[in-house]
Amino acid sequence: MSQRPAVFATRNVPDAVKERLTRDYDARINEADTVLDADAIVREAEGAEAVIVSPPDRMDAALIARLPQSVRAIVCYSVGVNHVDLDAAKERGLIATNTPGVLTQSTADTAMLLMLGATRRSWEGQSMLRAGEWKGWAPTQLMGLELGTRRLGVMGMGRIGQAVAHRARAFGMEIHYHDVRRLDPEQEQGATYHETPESLLKVSDVLTLHTPATPETYRFLNAERIALLPENAVVVNSARGDVVDDEALIDALKTGRIFAAGLDVFNGEPNLHPGYLELENAYMLPHLGSATVETRNAMGFKVLDNMDAIFAGTEPPDRVV
Ligand code: DGY
């Protein structure tokens, strides 16, 4: 590239990514790392040819319509693209890209952390210790559930779902799954396919959600579907908050209809439903699924690879629009 294209990153980026970004681009970076409102994004994007956005940026149709004329591409620093109105981007003739494939291992690790945290009452144990309330070992203290005797229901058996199933097998879990299509036997690795989500829910002692947020999956886990889960079931969500009906899940956790939930993602992040905060059986993380040095660097390099292709006039490898 003879002249470095101007780009704007709405959030700070890891050092290794920043090195390449500032070397190859005339990059304006929001190093204060605050979530910017629409006015600030429009203002800061002035003169930029690409805007690098993250899940908290609400790139809705109104904001996309207001982006400066200089902007040619919305480059997502995420695999999820539900924060971007892709139809509006397309209508404006913008390119949009994401970062698939590189979050698989870290997100699958996080799903296992949530599974263990929820089944083993980790939050209660931590709280007891830190509050100085631990009186020592007791036969009935904080008894949880063992993964190895349970069936894992994987809702959405894509890359991440398969990586979670792989890990869960090592814990001795029996794997069941639903997806829009059945995997071939090599990918299935002995997992049992369910043609409907409802059939999967009935056998999911632990249900782990790995569906993208789409109009079809919106509030997928509602009261009717929770009622199908076995007694003492555990729900794990490392996909998107939109897939869960919060009121229904909170009610099921409160009444003991389900044993616990492990949640990394929430509706309306970062303003999660306050009902979760009162629940001891909700083991929660602040959307850390991809938060490893390796993965966040790899995501950033994908952002750069996509931009390099866009500005070289070739097809970006991870184009979504
Ligand atoms: C993504 O990339 O969509 C993830 O949710 C970020 O962790």
Short mmCIF file of C-alpha atoms and ligand atoms in Angstrom, two decimals:
data_model
loop_
_atom_site.label_atom_id
_atom_site.label_comp_id
_atom_site.label_asym_id
_atom_site.label_seq_id
_atom_site.Cartn_x
_atom_site.Cartn_y
_atom_site.Cartn_z
CA MET A 1 0.00 0.00 0.00
CA SER A 2 1.57 3.29 -1.04
CA GLN A 3 -0.48 5.55 1.21
CA ARG A 4 -1.67 4.22 4.54
CA PRO A 5 -5.49 4.14 4.66
CA ALA A 6 -7.10 5.98 7.56
CA VAL A 7 -9.03 3.73 9.93
CA PHE A 8 -10.76 4.21 13.27
CA ALA A 9 -10.86 1.61 16.06
CA THR A 10 -13.67 2.19 18.54
CA ARG A 11 -11.75 0.31 21.27
CA ASN A 12 -8.16 -0.21 22.30
CA VAL A 13 -6.45 -3.30 20.84
CA PRO A 14 -3.74 -5.67 22.18
CA ASP A 15 -0.12 -4.50 21.74
CA ALA A 16 0.79 -7.04 19.06
CA VAL A 17 -2.24 -5.99 17.03
CA LYS A 18 -1.56 -2.30 17.61
CA GLU A 19 1.98 -2.69 16.29
CA ARG A 20 0.77 -3.94 12.91
CA LEU A 21 -2.26 -1.64 12.86
CA THR A 22 -0.21 1.53 13.38
CA ARG A 23 2.54 0.32 11.03
CA ASP A 24 0.22 -0.33 8.10
CA TYR A 25 -2.60 2.16 8.72
CA ASP A 26 -3.12 5.73 9.67
CA ALA A 27 -4.99 4.50 12.73
CA ARG A 28 -7.03 6.49 15.19
CA ILE A 29 -7.58 4.30 18.24
CA ASN A 30 -9.91 4.98 21.17
CA GLU A 31 -7.15 4.26 23.70
CA ALA A 32 -9.36 5.48 26.56
CA ASP A 33 -11.26 2.28 25.74
CA THR A 34 -14.66 3.61 26.79
CA VAL A 35 -17.83 2.53 24.99
CA LEU A 36 -18.59 5.33 22.53
CA ASP A 37 -22.09 6.54 21.76
CA ALA A 38 -23.33 7.02 18.21
CA ASP A 39 -22.35 10.70 18.07
CA ALA A 40 -18.79 9.93 19.14
CA ILE A 41 -18.43 7.09 16.62
CA VAL A 42 -19.67 9.33 13.80
CA ARG A 43 -17.34 12.13 14.89
CA GLU A 44 -14.26 9.94 15.31
CA ALA A 45 -14.87 8.08 12.04
CA GLU A 46 -14.59 11.32 10.02
CA GLY A 47 -12.07 10.72 7.25
CA ALA A 48 -11.66 7.02 8.08
CA GLU A 49 -12.12 4.41 5.36
CA ALA A 50 -12.80 1.58 7.80
CA VAL A 51 -14.26 1.45 11.30
CA ILE A 52 -13.13 -1.39 13.55
CA VAL A 53 -16.04 -2.18 15.87
CA SER A 54 -16.63 -4.45 18.86
CA PRO A 55 -19.76 -6.11 20.31
CA PRO A 56 -20.72 -3.18 22.61
CA ASP A 57 -20.93 -0.82 19.61
CA ARG A 58 -24.58 -0.67 18.55
CA MET A 59 -24.11 -0.33 14.80
CA ASP A 60 -27.80 0.02 14.01
CA ALA A 61 -29.35 1.35 10.81
CA ALA A 62 -29.54 4.91 12.15
CA LEU A 63 -25.85 4.98 13.03
CA ILE A 64 -24.80 3.33 9.77
CA ALA A 65 -26.75 5.96 7.84
CA ARG A 66 -24.84 8.67 9.71
CA LEU A 67 -21.33 7.27 9.15
CA PRO A 68 -19.12 9.67 7.19
CA GLN A 69 -19.00 9.16 3.42
CA SER A 70 -15.31 8.23 3.74
CA VAL A 71 -16.22 4.92 5.43
CA ARG A 72 -16.13 1.89 3.13
CA ALA A 73 -16.03 -0.96 5.62
CA ILE A 74 -17.24 -2.05 9.05
CA VAL A 75 -14.62 -4.45 10.35
CA CYS A 76 -15.81 -6.45 13.36
CA TYR A 77 -13.33 -7.37 16.10
CA SER A 78 -15.59 -10.32 16.88
CA VAL A 79 -17.06 -13.39 15.30
CA GLY A 80 -20.58 -12.36 16.38
CA VAL A 81 -22.12 -9.72 14.13
CA ASN A 82 -25.46 -9.24 15.85
CA HIS A 83 -24.42 -5.73 16.93
CA VAL A 84 -24.27 -4.64 13.27
CA ASP A 85 -27.33 -4.13 11.10
CA LEU A 86 -25.96 -6.02 8.12
CA ASP A 87 -28.90 -5.14 5.88
CA ALA A 88 -28.29 -1.46 6.50
CA ALA A 89 -24.56 -1.93 5.83
CA LYS A 90 -25.32 -3.71 2.58
CA GLU A 91 -27.82 -1.09 1.54
CA ARG A 92 -25.18 1.59 2.02
CA GLY A 93 -22.72 -0.42 -0.03
CA LEU A 94 -20.38 -1.08 2.89
CA ILE A 95 -18.27 -4.18 3.29
CA ALA A 96 -18.56 -5.95 6.67
CA THR A 97 -16.21 -8.63 8.02
CA ASN A 98 -15.81 -10.71 11.19
CA THR A 99 -13.26 -13.04 12.84
CA PRO A 100 -14.46 -16.66 12.60
CA GLY A 101 -12.49 -19.75 13.56
CA VAL A 102 -10.00 -18.29 16.00
CA LEU A 103 -12.23 -18.14 19.10
CA THR A 104 -13.04 -21.82 19.18
CA GLN A 105 -10.60 -23.08 21.82
CA SER A 106 -10.87 -20.17 24.25
CA THR A 107 -14.68 -20.11 24.07
CA ALA A 108 -14.87 -23.88 24.56
CA ASP A 109 -12.56 -23.56 27.57
CA THR A 110 -14.87 -20.89 28.95
CA ALA A 111 -17.91 -23.13 28.48
CA MET A 112 -16.15 -25.80 30.57
CA LEU A 113 -15.28 -23.20 33.21
CA LEU A 114 -18.93 -22.16 33.35
CA MET A 115 -20.02 -25.78 33.52
CA LEU A 116 -17.68 -26.56 36.38
CA GLY A 117 -18.31 -23.25 38.14
CA ALA A 118 -22.05 -23.82 38.05
CA THR A 119 -22.12 -27.53 38.92
CA ARG A 120 -19.54 -27.20 41.71
CA ARG A 121 -21.05 -24.10 43.33
CA SER A 122 -17.86 -22.19 42.83
CA TRP A 123 -19.33 -18.74 43.45
CA GLU A 124 -20.75 -19.80 46.83
CA GLY A 125 -17.41 -21.27 47.86
CA GLN A 126 -15.48 -18.18 46.78
CA SER A 127 -17.91 -15.87 48.56
CA MET A 128 -17.76 -17.89 51.78
CA LEU A 129 -13.96 -17.80 51.81
CA ARG A 130 -13.63 -14.13 50.98
CA ALA A 131 -16.24 -13.14 53.56
CA GLY A 132 -14.24 -15.02 56.22
CA GLU A 133 -17.25 -17.29 56.81
CA TRP A 134 -15.62 -20.67 56.14
CA LYS A 135 -15.75 -22.78 59.30
CA GLY A 136 -13.83 -25.70 57.78
CA TRP A 137 -14.59 -28.93 55.93
CA ALA A 138 -17.99 -30.52 56.49
CA PRO A 139 -19.57 -33.64 54.91
CA THR A 140 -22.58 -31.72 53.60
CA GLN A 141 -20.87 -28.50 52.65
CA LEU A 142 -21.66 -27.00 49.24
CA MET A 143 -22.38 -30.31 47.55
CA GLY A 144 -22.51 -29.93 43.79
CA LEU A 145 -23.04 -32.22 40.82
CA GLU A 146 -20.53 -34.38 38.96
CA LEU A 147 -20.16 -33.88 35.23
CA GLY A 148 -19.02 -37.44 34.53
CA THR A 149 -22.39 -39.02 35.28
CA ARG A 150 -24.34 -36.53 33.19
CA ARG A 151 -25.53 -36.02 29.63
CA LEU A 152 -24.36 -32.91 27.85
CA GLY A 153 -26.80 -31.32 25.42
CA VAL A 154 -25.02 -29.18 22.84
CA MET A 155 -27.40 -26.77 21.16
CA GLY A 156 -25.53 -25.76 18.00
CA MET A 157 -22.79 -28.19 16.98
CA GLY A 158 -20.55 -25.86 14.96
CA ARG A 159 -16.85 -25.37 15.64
CA ILE A 160 -17.32 -24.26 19.26
CA GLY A 161 -20.00 -26.82 20.06
CA GLN A 162 -17.73 -29.60 18.77
CA ALA A 163 -14.78 -28.29 20.79
CA VAL A 164 -16.93 -28.28 23.95
CA ALA A 165 -18.11 -31.83 23.20
CA HIS A 166 -14.48 -32.90 22.80
CA ARG A 167 -13.59 -31.51 26.22
CA ALA A 168 -16.74 -32.87 27.88
CA ARG A 169 -15.98 -36.40 26.62
CA ALA A 170 -12.75 -36.27 28.62
CA PHE A 171 -14.89 -35.58 31.71
CA GLY A 172 -16.89 -38.73 30.93
CA MET A 173 -20.03 -36.97 29.74
CA GLU A 174 -22.42 -38.53 27.24
CA ILE A 175 -22.84 -36.13 24.31
CA HIS A 176 -26.15 -35.24 22.65
CA TYR A 177 -26.67 -32.43 20.17
CA HIS A 178 -29.01 -30.58 17.90
CA ASP A 179 -28.11 -28.56 14.85
CA VAL A 180 -29.90 -27.70 11.64
CA ARG A 181 -28.04 -30.52 9.96
CA ARG A 182 -26.60 -33.77 11.25
CA LEU A 183 -22.80 -33.95 11.32
CA ASP A 184 -20.95 -36.74 9.55
CA PRO A 185 -19.88 -39.64 11.81
CA GLU A 186 -16.28 -38.46 11.98
CA GLN A 187 -17.32 -35.10 13.41
CA GLU A 188 -20.05 -36.64 15.54
CA GLN A 189 -17.57 -38.82 17.46
CA GLY A 190 -20.40 -40.97 18.81
CA ALA A 191 -22.64 -38.06 19.86
CA THR A 192 -26.39 -38.63 19.61
CA TYR A 193 -28.20 -36.39 17.13
CA HIS A 194 -31.62 -34.96 17.99
CA GLU A 195 -33.77 -33.76 15.15
CA THR A 196 -35.52 -31.16 17.28
CA PRO A 197 -34.28 -28.86 20.04
CA GLU A 198 -37.13 -30.11 22.21
CA SER A 199 -35.90 -33.70 21.97
CA LEU A 200 -32.40 -32.51 22.94
CA LEU A 201 -33.66 -30.51 25.92
CA LYS A 202 -35.36 -33.57 27.43
CA VAL A 203 -32.00 -35.35 27.85
CA SER A 204 -29.81 -32.34 28.65
CA ASP A 205 -28.62 -32.70 32.24
CA VAL A 206 -26.25 -29.94 31.24
CA LEU A 207 -27.36 -27.76 28.34
CA THR A 208 -24.70 -25.67 26.60
CA LEU A 209 -25.82 -23.04 24.09
CA HIS A 210 -23.76 -22.43 20.94
CA THR A 211 -26.21 -20.89 18.51
CA PRO A 212 -25.64 -17.46 16.98
CA ALA A 213 -28.06 -14.66 17.84
CA THR A 214 -30.53 -14.54 14.96
CA PRO A 215 -34.26 -13.77 14.77
CA GLU A 216 -34.82 -17.57 14.83
CA THR A 217 -32.86 -18.13 18.06
CA TYR A 218 -34.14 -15.01 19.85
CA ARG A 219 -35.25 -16.04 23.40
CA PHE A 220 -34.83 -19.70 22.40
CA LEU A 221 -34.54 -20.81 26.03
CA ASN A 222 -37.93 -19.70 27.33
CA ALA A 223 -40.18 -21.03 30.11
CA GLU A 224 -41.74 -23.73 27.91
CA ARG A 225 -38.36 -25.10 26.87
CA ILE A 226 -36.88 -24.86 30.37
CA ALA A 227 -39.80 -27.01 31.52
CA LEU A 228 -38.53 -29.78 29.23
CA LEU A 229 -35.13 -30.01 30.93
CA PRO A 230 -34.51 -32.85 33.40
CA GLU A 231 -34.71 -32.10 37.12
CA ASN A 232 -31.48 -30.55 38.45
CA ALA A 233 -30.40 -29.46 34.98
CA VAL A 234 -27.65 -26.89 34.49
CA VAL A 235 -27.69 -24.26 31.73
CA VAL A 236 -24.50 -22.83 30.23
CA ASN A 237 -24.48 -19.85 27.88
CA SER A 238 -21.30 -18.64 26.23
CA ALA A 239 -23.05 -17.70 22.96
CA ARG A 240 -25.24 -14.60 23.23
CA GLY A 241 -27.65 -13.28 25.86
CA ASP A 242 -30.41 -12.89 23.27
CA VAL A 243 -30.78 -16.66 23.10
CA VAL A 244 -32.18 -16.73 26.66
CA ASP A 245 -35.38 -15.35 28.17
CA ASP A 246 -33.93 -13.85 31.37
CA GLU A 247 -37.19 -13.76 33.33
CA ALA A 248 -37.79 -17.45 32.66
CA LEU A 249 -34.24 -18.50 33.52
CA ILE A 250 -34.13 -16.39 36.70
CA ASP A 251 -37.44 -17.87 37.78
CA ALA A 252 -36.19 -21.43 37.18
CA LEU A 253 -33.00 -20.71 39.15
CA LYS A 254 -34.94 -19.10 41.98
CA THR A 255 -37.46 -21.90 42.36
CA GLY A 256 -34.82 -24.61 42.03
CA ARG A 257 -36.47 -25.96 38.86
CA ILE A 258 -32.94 -26.04 37.54
CA PHE A 259 -29.84 -26.50 39.66
CA ALA A 260 -27.61 -23.72 38.37
CA ALA A 261 -26.54 -21.65 35.38
CA GLY A 262 -23.12 -20.68 34.08
CA LEU A 263 -23.37 -17.46 32.08
CA ASP A 264 -20.76 -15.46 30.18
CA VAL A 265 -23.16 -13.42 28.03
CA PHE A 266 -26.24 -11.39 28.81
CA ASN A 267 -29.08 -9.47 27.27
CA GLY A 268 -28.35 -5.74 27.28
CA GLU A 269 -24.67 -6.10 28.25
CA PRO A 270 -23.20 -4.65 30.37
CA ASN A 271 -26.53 -3.94 32.11
CA LEU A 272 -27.55 -7.48 32.88
CA HIS A 273 -30.91 -8.29 34.45
CA PRO A 274 -30.50 -7.41 38.16
CA GLY A 275 -32.30 -10.62 39.11
CA TYR A 276 -29.15 -12.61 38.30
CA LEU A 277 -27.12 -10.74 40.89
CA GLU A 278 -29.26 -12.04 43.74
CA LEU A 279 -28.86 -15.68 42.75
CA GLU A 280 -26.22 -17.86 44.39
CA ASN A 281 -26.73 -20.53 41.74
CA ALA A 282 -25.78 -18.23 38.86
CA TYR A 283 -22.06 -18.50 38.15
CA MET A 284 -21.23 -15.53 35.96
CA LEU A 285 -18.41 -13.98 33.96
CA PRO A 286 -18.34 -10.63 32.12
CA HIS A 287 -18.21 -11.89 28.49
CA LEU A 288 -14.71 -13.35 28.80
CA GLY A 289 -15.20 -16.22 26.34
CA SER A 290 -12.45 -15.10 23.96
CA ALA A 291 -10.36 -13.23 26.52
CA THR A 292 -6.98 -14.93 26.17
CA VAL A 293 -3.86 -13.26 24.83
CA GLU A 294 -3.67 -15.82 22.04
CA THR A 295 -7.27 -15.43 20.90
CA ARG A 296 -7.55 -11.66 21.16
CA ASN A 297 -4.32 -11.36 19.12
CA ALA A 298 -5.60 -13.84 16.56
CA MET A 299 -8.88 -11.92 16.29
CA GLY A 300 -6.94 -8.68 15.77
CA PHE A 301 -4.80 -10.27 13.07
CA LYS A 302 -7.97 -11.38 11.30
CA VAL A 303 -9.24 -7.81 11.49
CA LEU A 304 -5.98 -6.71 9.85
CA ASP A 305 -6.04 -9.47 7.21
CA ASN A 306 -9.56 -8.42 6.26
CA MET A 307 -8.58 -4.76 6.03
CA ASP A 308 -5.44 -5.57 4.04
CA ALA A 309 -7.59 -7.38 1.48
CA ILE A 310 -10.19 -4.62 1.34
CA PHE A 311 -7.57 -1.95 0.70
CA ALA A 312 -5.70 -4.14 -1.79
CA GLY A 313 -8.98 -4.40 -3.70
CA THR A 314 -9.31 -8.15 -3.17
CA GLU A 315 -12.02 -10.20 -1.47
CA PRO A 316 -11.62 -10.09 2.34
CA PRO A 317 -11.36 -13.63 3.76
CA ASP A 318 -14.14 -13.14 6.32
CA ARG A 319 -16.66 -11.04 4.48
CA VAL A 320 -20.19 -11.21 5.88
CA VAL A 321 -21.64 -8.48 3.65
C1 DGY B 1 -17.38 -12.62 19.59
O1 DGY B 1 -16.33 -12.49 18.96
O2 DGY B 1 -18.48 -12.53 19.05
C2 DGY B 1 -17.28 -12.94 21.03
O3 DGY B 1 -18.49 -12.94 21.66
C3 DGY B 1 -16.30 -12.04 21.74
O4 DGY B 1 -15.86 -12.79 22.84
#
